[in-house]
CSV table of C-alpha atoms and ligand atoms in Angstrom, one decimal:
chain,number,residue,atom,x,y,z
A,10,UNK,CA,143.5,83.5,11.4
A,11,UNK,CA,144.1,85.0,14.8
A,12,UNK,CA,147.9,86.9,14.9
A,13,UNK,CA,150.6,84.8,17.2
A,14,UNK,CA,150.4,87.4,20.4
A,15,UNK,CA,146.4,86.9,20.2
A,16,UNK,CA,146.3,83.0,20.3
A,17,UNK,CA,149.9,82.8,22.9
A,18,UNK,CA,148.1,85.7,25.6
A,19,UNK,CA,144.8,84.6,25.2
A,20,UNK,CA,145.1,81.5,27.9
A,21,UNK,CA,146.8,84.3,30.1
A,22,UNK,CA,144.1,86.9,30.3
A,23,UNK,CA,141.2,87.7,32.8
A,24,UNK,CA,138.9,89.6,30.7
A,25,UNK,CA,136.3,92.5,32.5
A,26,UNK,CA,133.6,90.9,33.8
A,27,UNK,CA,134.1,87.2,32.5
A,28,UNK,CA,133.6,86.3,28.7
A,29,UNK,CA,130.2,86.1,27.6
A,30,UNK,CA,128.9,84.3,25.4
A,31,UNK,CA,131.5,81.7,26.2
A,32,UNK,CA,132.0,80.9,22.9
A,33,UNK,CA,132.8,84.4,21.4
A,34,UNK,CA,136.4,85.1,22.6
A,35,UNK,CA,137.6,88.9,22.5
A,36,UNK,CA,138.3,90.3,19.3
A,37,UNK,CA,141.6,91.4,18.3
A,38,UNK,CA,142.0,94.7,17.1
A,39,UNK,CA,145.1,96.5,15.2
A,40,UNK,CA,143.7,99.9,14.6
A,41,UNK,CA,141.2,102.3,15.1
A,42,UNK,CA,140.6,105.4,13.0
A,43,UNK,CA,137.4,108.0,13.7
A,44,UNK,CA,134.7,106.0,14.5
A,45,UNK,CA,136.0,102.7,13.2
A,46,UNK,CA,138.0,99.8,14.8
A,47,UNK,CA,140.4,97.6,12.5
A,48,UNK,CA,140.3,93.7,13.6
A,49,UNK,CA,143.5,91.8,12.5
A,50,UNK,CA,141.8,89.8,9.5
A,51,UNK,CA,141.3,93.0,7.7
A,52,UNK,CA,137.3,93.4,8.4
A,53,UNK,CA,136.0,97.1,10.4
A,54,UNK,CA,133.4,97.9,12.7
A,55,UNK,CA,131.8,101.0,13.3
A,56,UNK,CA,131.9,101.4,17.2
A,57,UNK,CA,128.3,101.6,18.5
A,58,UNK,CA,129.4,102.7,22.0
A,59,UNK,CA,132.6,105.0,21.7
A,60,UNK,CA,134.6,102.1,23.7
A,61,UNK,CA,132.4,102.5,26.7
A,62,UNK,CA,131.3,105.6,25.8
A,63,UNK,CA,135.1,107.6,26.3
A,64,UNK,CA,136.0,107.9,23.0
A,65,UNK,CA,133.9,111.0,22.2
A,66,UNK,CA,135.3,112.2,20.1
A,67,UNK,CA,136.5,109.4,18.0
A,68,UNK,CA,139.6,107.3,17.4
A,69,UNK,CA,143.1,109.0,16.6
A,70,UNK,CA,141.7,112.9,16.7
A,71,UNK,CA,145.2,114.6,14.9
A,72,UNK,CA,144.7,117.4,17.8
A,73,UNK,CA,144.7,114.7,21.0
A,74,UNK,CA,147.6,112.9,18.4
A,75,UNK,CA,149.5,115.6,18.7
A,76,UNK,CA,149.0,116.9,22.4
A,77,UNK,CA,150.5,113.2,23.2
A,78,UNK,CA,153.4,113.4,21.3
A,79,UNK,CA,154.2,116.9,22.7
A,80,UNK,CA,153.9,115.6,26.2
A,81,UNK,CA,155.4,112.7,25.6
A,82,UNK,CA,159.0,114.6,24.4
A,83,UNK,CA,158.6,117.0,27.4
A,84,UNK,CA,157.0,115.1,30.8
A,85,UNK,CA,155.2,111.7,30.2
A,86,UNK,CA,154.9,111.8,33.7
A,87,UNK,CA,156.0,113.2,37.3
A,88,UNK,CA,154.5,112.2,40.8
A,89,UNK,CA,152.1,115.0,41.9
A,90,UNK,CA,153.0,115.5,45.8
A,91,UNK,CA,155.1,118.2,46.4
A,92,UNK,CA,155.5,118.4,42.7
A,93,UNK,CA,153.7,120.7,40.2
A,94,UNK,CA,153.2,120.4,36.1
A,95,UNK,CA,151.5,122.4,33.4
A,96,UNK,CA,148.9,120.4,32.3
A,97,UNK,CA,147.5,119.4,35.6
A,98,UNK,CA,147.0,123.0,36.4
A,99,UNK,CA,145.7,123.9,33.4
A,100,UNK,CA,143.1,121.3,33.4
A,101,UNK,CA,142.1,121.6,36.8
A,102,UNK,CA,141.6,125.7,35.9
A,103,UNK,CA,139.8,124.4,32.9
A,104,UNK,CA,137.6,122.1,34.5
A,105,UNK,CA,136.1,124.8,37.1
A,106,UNK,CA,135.6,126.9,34.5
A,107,UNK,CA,133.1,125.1,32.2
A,108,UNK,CA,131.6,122.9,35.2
A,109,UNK,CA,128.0,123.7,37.1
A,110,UNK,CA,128.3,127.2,38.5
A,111,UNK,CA,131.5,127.9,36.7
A,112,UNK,CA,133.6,130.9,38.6
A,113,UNK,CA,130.6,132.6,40.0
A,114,UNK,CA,131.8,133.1,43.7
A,115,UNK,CA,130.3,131.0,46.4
A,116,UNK,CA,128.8,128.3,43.5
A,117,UNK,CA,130.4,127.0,41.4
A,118,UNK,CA,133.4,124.1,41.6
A,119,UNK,CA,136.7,125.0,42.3
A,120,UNK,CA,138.7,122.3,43.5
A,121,UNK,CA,139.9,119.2,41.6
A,122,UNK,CA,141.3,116.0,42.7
A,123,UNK,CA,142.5,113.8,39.7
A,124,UNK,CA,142.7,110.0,39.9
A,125,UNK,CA,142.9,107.3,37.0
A,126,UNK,CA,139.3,105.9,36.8
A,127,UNK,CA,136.0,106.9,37.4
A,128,UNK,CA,135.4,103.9,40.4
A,129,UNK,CA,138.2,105.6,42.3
A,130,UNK,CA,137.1,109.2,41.3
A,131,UNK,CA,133.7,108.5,43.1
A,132,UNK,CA,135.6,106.8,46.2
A,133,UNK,CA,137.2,110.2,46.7
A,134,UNK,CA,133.9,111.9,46.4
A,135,UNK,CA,132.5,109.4,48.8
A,136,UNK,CA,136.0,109.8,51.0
A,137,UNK,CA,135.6,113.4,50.8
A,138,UNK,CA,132.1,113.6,52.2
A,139,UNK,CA,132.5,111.4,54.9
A,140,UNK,CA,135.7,113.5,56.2
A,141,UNK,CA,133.6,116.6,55.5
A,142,UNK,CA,131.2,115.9,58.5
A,143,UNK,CA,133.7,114.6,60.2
A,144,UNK,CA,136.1,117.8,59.8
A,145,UNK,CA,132.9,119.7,61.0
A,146,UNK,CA,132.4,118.0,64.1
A,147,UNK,CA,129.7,116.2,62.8
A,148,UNK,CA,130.8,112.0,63.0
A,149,UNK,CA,127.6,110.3,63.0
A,150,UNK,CA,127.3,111.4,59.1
A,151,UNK,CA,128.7,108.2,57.9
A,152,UNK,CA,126.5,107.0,55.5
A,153,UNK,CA,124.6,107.4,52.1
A,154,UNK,CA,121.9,107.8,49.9
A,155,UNK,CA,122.1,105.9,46.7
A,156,UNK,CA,119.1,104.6,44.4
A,157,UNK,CA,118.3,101.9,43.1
A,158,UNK,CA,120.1,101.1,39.4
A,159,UNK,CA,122.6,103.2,40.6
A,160,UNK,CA,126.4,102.1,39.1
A,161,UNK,CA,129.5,103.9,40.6
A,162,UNK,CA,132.2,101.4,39.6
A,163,UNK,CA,133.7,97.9,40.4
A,164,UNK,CA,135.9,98.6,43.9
A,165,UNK,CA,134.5,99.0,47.2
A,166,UNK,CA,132.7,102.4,47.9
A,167,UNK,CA,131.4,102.0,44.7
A,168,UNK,CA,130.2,98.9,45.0
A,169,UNK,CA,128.5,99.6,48.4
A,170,UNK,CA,126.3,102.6,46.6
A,171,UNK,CA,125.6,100.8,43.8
A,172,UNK,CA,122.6,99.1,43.1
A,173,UNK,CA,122.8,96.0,45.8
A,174,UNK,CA,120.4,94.1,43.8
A,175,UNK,CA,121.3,94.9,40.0
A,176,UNK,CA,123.5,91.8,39.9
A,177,UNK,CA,126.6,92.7,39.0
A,178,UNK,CA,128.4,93.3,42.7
A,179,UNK,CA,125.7,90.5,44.3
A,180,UNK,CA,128.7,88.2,45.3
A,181,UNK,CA,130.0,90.9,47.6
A,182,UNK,CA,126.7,92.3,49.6
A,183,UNK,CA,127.9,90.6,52.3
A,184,UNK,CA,131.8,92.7,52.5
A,185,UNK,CA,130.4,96.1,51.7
A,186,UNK,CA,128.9,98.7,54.2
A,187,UNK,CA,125.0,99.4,54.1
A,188,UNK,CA,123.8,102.3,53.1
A,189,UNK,CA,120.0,103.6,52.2
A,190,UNK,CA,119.4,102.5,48.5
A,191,UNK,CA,115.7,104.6,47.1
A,192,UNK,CA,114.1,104.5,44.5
A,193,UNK,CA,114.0,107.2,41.8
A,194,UNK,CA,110.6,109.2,42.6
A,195,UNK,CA,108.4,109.3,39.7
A,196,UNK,CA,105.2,111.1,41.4
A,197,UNK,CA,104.0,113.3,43.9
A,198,UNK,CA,103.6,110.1,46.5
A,199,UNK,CA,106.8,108.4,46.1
A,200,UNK,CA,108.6,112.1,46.7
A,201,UNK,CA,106.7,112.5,49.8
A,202,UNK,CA,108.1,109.3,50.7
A,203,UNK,CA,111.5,110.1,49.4
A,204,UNK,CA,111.1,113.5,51.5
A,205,UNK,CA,110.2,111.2,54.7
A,206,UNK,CA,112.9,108.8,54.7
A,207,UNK,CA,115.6,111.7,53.9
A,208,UNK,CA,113.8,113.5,57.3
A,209,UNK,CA,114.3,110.5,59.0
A,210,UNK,CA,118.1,109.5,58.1
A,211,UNK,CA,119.6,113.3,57.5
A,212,UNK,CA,121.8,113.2,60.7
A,213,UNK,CA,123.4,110.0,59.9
A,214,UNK,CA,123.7,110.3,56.2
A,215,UNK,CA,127.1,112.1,54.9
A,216,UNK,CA,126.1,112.7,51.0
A,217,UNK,CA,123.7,111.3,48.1
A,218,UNK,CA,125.0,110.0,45.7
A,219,UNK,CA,123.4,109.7,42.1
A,220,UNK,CA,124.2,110.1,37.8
A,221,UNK,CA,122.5,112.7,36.9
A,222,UNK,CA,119.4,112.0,34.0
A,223,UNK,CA,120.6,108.8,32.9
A,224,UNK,CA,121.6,105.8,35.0
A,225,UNK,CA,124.0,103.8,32.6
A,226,UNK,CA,125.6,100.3,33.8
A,227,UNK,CA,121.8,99.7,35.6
A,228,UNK,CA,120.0,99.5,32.9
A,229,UNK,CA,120.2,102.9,30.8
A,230,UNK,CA,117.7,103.9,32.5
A,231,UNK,CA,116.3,107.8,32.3
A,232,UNK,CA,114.7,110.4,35.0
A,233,UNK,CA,113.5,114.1,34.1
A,234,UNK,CA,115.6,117.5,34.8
A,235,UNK,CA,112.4,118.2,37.4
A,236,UNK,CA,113.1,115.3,39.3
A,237,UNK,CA,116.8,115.3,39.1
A,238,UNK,CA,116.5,119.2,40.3
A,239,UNK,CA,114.1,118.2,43.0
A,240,UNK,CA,116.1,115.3,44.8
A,241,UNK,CA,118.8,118.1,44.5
A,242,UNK,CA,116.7,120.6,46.4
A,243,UNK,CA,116.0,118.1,49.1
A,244,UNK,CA,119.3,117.5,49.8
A,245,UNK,CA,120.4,121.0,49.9
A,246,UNK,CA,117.2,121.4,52.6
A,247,UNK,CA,118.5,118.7,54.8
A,248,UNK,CA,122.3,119.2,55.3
A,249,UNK,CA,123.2,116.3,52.3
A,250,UNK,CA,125.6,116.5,50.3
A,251,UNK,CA,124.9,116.0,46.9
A,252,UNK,CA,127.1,114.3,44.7
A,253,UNK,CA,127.1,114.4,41.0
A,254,UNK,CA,128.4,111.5,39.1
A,255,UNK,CA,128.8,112.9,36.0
A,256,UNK,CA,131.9,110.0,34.7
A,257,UNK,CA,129.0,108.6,31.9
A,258,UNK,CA,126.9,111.6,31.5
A,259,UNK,CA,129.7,114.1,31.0
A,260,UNK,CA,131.0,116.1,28.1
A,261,UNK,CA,127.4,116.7,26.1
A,262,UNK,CA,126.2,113.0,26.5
A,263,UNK,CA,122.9,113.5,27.3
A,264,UNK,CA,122.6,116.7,25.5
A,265,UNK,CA,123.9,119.6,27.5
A,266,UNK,CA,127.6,119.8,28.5
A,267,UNK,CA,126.7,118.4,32.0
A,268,UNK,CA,123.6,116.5,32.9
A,269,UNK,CA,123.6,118.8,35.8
A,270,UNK,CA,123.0,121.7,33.6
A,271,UNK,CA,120.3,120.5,32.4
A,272,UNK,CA,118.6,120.8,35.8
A,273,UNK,CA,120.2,124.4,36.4
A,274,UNK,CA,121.6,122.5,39.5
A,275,UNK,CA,125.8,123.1,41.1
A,276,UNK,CA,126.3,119.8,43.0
A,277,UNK,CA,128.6,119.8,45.7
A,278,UNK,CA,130.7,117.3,44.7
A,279,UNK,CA,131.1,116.3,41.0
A,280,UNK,CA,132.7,113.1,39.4
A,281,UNK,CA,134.5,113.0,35.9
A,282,UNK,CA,135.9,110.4,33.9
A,283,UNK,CA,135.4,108.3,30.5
A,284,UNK,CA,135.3,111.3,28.4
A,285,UNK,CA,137.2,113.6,29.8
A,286,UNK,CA,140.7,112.4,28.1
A,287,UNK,CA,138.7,111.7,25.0
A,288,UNK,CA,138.8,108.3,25.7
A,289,UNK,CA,143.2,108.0,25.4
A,290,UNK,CA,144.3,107.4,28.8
A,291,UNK,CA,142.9,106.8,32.0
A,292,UNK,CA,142.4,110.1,33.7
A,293,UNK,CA,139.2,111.2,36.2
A,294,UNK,CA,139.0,113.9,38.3
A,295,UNK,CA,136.4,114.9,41.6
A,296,UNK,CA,135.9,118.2,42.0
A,297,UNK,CA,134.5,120.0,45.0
A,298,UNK,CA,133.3,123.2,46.6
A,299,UNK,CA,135.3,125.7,48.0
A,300,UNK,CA,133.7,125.7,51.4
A,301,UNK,CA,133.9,121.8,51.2
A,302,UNK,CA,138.0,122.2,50.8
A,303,UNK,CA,138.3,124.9,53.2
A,304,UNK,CA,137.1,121.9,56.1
A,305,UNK,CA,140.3,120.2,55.3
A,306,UNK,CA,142.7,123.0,56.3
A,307,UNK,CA,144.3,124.0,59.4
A,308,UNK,CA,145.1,121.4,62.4
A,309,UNK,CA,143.1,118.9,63.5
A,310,UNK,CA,143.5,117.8,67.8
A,311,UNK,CA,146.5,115.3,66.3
A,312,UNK,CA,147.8,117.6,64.1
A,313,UNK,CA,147.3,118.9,60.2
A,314,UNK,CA,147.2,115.0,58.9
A,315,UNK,CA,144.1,114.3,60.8
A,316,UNK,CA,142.0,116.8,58.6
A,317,UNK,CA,143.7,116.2,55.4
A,318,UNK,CA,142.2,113.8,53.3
A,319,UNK,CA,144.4,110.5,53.3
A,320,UNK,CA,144.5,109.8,49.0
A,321,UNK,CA,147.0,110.4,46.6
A,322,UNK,CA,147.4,108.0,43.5
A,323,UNK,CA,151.0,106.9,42.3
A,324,UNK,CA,150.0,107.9,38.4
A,325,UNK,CA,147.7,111.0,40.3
A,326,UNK,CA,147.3,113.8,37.4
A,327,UNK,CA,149.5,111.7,35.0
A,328,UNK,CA,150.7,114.7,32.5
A,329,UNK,CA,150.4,112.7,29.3
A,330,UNK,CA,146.5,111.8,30.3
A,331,UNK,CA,146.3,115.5,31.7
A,332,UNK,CA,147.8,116.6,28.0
A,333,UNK,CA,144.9,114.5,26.3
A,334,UNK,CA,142.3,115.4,28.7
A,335,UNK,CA,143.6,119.7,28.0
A,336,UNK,CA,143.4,118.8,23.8
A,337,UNK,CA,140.4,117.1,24.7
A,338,UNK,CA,138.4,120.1,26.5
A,339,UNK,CA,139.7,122.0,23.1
A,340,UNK,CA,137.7,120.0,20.5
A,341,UNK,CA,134.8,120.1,23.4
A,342,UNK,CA,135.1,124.4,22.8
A,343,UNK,CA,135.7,124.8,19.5
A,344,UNK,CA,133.9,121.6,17.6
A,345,UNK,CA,130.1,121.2,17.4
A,346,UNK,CA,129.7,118.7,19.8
A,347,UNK,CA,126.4,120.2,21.6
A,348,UNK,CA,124.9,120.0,18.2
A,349,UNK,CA,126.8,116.9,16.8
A,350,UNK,CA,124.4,115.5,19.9
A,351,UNK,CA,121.4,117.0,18.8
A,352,UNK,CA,122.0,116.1,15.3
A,353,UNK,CA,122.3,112.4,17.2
A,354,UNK,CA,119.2,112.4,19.0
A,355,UNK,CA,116.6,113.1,16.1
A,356,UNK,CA,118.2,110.6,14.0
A,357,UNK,CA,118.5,107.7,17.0
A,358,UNK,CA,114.4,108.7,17.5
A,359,UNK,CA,113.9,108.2,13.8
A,360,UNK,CA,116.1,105.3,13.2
A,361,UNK,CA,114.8,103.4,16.5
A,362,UNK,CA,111.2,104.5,17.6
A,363,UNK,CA,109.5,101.8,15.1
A,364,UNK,CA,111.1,98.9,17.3
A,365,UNK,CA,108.5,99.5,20.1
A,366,UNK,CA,105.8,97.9,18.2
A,367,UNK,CA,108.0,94.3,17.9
A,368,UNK,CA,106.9,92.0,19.9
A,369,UNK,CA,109.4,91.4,22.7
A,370,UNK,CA,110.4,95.1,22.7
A,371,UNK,CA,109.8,96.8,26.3
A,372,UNK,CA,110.9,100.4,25.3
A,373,UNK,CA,112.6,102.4,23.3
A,374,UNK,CA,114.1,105.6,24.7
A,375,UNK,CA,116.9,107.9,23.6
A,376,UNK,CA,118.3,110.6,25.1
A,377,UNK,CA,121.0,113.0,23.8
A,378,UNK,CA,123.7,110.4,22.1
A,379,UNK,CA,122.2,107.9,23.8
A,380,UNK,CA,119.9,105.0,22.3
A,381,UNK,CA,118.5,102.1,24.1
A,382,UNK,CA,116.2,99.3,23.4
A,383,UNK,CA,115.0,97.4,26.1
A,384,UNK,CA,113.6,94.0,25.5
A,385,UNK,CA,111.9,91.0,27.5
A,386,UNK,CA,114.7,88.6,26.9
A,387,UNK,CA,116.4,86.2,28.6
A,388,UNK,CA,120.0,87.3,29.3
A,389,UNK,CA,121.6,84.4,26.7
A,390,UNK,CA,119.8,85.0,24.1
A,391,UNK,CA,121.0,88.7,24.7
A,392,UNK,CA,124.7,88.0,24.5
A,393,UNK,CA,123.7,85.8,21.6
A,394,UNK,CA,123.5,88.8,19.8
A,395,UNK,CA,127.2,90.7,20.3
A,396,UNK,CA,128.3,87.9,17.0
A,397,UNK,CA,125.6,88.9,15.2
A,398,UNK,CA,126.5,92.8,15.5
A,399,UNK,CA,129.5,91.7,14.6
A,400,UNK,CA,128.5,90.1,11.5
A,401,UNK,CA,126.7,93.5,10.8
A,402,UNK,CA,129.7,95.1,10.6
A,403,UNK,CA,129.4,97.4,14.1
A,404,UNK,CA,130.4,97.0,17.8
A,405,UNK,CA,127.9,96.6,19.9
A,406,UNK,CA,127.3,95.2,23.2
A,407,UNK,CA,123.9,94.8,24.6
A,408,UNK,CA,124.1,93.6,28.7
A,409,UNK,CA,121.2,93.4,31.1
A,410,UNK,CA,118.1,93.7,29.4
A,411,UNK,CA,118.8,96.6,26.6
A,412,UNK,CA,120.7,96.9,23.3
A,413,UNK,CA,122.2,100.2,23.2
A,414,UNK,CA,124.3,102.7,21.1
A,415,UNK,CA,126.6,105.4,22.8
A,416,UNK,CA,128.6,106.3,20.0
A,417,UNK,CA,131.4,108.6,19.2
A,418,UNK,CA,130.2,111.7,19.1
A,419,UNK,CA,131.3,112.7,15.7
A,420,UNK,CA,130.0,109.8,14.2
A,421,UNK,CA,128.3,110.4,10.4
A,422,UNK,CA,124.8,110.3,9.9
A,423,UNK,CA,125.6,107.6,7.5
A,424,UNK,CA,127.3,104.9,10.3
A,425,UNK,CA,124.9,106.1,12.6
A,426,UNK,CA,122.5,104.6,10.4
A,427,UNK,CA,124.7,101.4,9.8
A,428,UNK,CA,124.4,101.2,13.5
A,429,UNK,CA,120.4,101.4,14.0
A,430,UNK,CA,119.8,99.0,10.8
A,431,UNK,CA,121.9,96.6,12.7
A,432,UNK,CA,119.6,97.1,15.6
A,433,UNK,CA,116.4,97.0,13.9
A,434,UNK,CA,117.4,93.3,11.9
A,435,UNK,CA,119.3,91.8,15.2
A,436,UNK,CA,116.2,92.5,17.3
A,437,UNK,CA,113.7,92.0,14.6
A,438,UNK,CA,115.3,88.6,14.1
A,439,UNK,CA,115.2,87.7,17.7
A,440,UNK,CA,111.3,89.1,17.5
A,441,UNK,CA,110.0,87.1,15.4
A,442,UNK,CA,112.2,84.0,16.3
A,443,UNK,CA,110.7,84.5,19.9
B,8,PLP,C1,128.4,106.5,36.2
B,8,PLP,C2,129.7,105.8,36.3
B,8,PLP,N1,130.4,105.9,37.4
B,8,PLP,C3,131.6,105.2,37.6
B,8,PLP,C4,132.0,104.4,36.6
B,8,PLP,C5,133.3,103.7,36.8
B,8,PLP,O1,134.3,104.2,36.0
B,8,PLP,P1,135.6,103.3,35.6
B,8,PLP,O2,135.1,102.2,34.8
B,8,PLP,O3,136.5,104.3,34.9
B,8,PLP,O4,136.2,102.9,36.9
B,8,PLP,C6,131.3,104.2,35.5
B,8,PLP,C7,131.7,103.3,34.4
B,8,PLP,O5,131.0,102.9,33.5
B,8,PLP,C8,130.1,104.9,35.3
B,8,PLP,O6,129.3,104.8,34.2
């Protein structure tokens, strides 16, 4: 029996990207505790994918708890023009710290714009590129470099560097700008090509734009550090910007604290989100270069607001999201995650690998705390399975053409497992039904 403010608001609500399957409506949930949600008849499910991968560190963590609570008695929140507050500063000196190239002069990242998603964190970065060239006299750098799979969120900019074919923005290819969508090179020929067409479209293009190692919302899919590092050098060679969007990899995801690192590569533009407040609030942040910030100083021919860049959200550097995101970035330094990960990774290969011989099953292919199944399936019989997942007792929520886990972080070796039995009898099932 569903409570009264589940059954009166349901009518009233537009849920993220429609309802599918039709028939399975939202569940309602009353609590969630480590790596476990609480649904209002009682039953709990082990969340497979961290609620979209944010809550890294689990539900209700007593030291994020706590850092809210504090915050909340002191300054929930203050607007951030003209006006200054401890935990915005803190984090943003935090965040330069621990990101690619850290404090080493010249390098590393030291500016930090906060917004409240990760879609409007990589419209800054994309905001911030374009007015870089155009700060440097250079205007006919107005466009980008995406690839193909690429996902950078649901509004505009995003949109327009996100895959145009991958389905999910295909109602608006008509309203968004065009930009030059590659593929990921996989051998020595398609880099030549990819070093060709970046030859050929350098002076017009303002940045690339790319997740590092692992492409999530297209598809999960995974490149090597060599060719991450490589479409980096190119970039560097040819006057490109590179940006990082780092809002899924983040925070030890794919194994190392930024995917970046893992490529020993200092982007000049980085994106942050999901994980970064530990999955509490909304709170992302786009840091930059130095020498990228300094072209926004001084006066422009109409003044000092012409080389400024023109953004600045209402709930910008929110302190109560800035206080989770600091208490975060403390159980980041001094809890295991890097080998919580590890620990992940050896147990999602064991747990998962023996699924590539079903019938039906495409790949399997893991990658820090990351585990994906892809399968030849036709996209019902896909969201046929979110009940049945349910009835396992975890969350999951396979889209596309993959079934995938992205759980907390600090989940137990013993839910992990809970989590990849489910997987092995919902796609066995499915296997041997197809
Ligand atoms: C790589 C990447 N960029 C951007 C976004 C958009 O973030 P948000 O949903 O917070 O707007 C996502 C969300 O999944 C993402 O995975």
């Amino acid at each position: 029996m569903s409570p009264a403010w589940y059954i009166d608001g349901l009518p009233h609500i537009w849920p993220p990207y429609g309802n599918f399957p039709a028939d399975f409506d939202p569940l309602p949930v009353v609590g969630a505790e480590g790596c476990r949600l609480t649904l209002a008849d009682g039953r709990e499910l082990i969340d497979g994918i961290a609620s979209w991968w944010s809550a890294a560190h689990g539900y209700q963590h007593p030291h994020i708890i706590s850092a809210l609570h504090a915050q909340l008695d002191t300054l929930p929140h203050v607007m951030f023009a003209g006006l200054a507050h401890e935990q915005a500063y803190t984090l943003a000196k935090r965040l330069t710290a621990i990101t690619p190239g850290g404090w080493e002069k010249g390098k590393g990242l030291t500016r930090v714009f906060f917004s409240d998603s990760g879609s409007v964190a990589a419209e800054v970065a994309m905001k911030i590129a374009l007015q870089y060239w155009l700060n440097m006299g250079k205007p006919k750098k107005d466009r980008f470099i995406c690839l193909n799979d690429g996902y950078h969120g649901d509004t505009f900019g995003a949109m327009s560097v996100s895959d145009p074919a991958n389905g999910l923005h295909r109602a608006f290819r008509n309203n968004v700008i065009k930009h030059f969508a590659i593929p990921i090179p996989t051998d020595e020929y398609s880099f030549e090509e990819l070093k060709e067409t970046l030859d050929a479209v350098a002076g017009q293009v303002a940045a690339l734009i790319m997740e590092p190692l692992v492409q999530g919302a297209g598809g999960m899919k995974f490149h090597s550090a060599d060719t991450l590092g490589a479409i980096h050098r190119l970039c560097v060679e040819r006057e490109i910007l590179f940006i990082a969007d780092e809002i899924a990899t983040g925070f030890y995801r794919t194994g190392s604290r930024f995917a970046c690192d893992e490529a020993g590569i200092v982007p000049d533009i980085l994106c942050l989100g999901k994980g970064l407040s530990g999955g509490v609030l909304p709170l992302a942040a786009t840091l930059t270069k130095e020498s990228i910030y300094e072209a926004f100083l001084g006066e422009g021919e109409g003044g000092p607001r012409e080389r400024a860049l023109a953004h600045g959200p209402t709930y910008m550097a929110n302190a109560l999201a800035c206080a989770a995101a600091n208490a975060s970035l403390d159980l980041f330094q001094r809890e295991p995650r890097r080998d919580q990960v590890e620990a992940i990774e050896v147990q999602l290969l064991a747990e998962l690998t023996s699924l590539k011989a079903a019938p039906g099953v495409k790949d399997v292919r893991v990658k820090g705390a990351i585990g994906v199944v892809q399968l030849d399936i036709p996209r019902p019989q896909l969201y046929a399975m979110r009940p049945q997942f349910v009835a396992e007792g975890v969350w999951l929520r396979p889209f596309a053409d993959i079934v995938y886990t992205t759980p907390p972080l600090t989940i137990t070796a013993e839910e992990l497992s809970t989590v990849t039995g489910a997987m092995q009898r919902v796609v066995r099932a499915w296997s041997e039904g197809a």
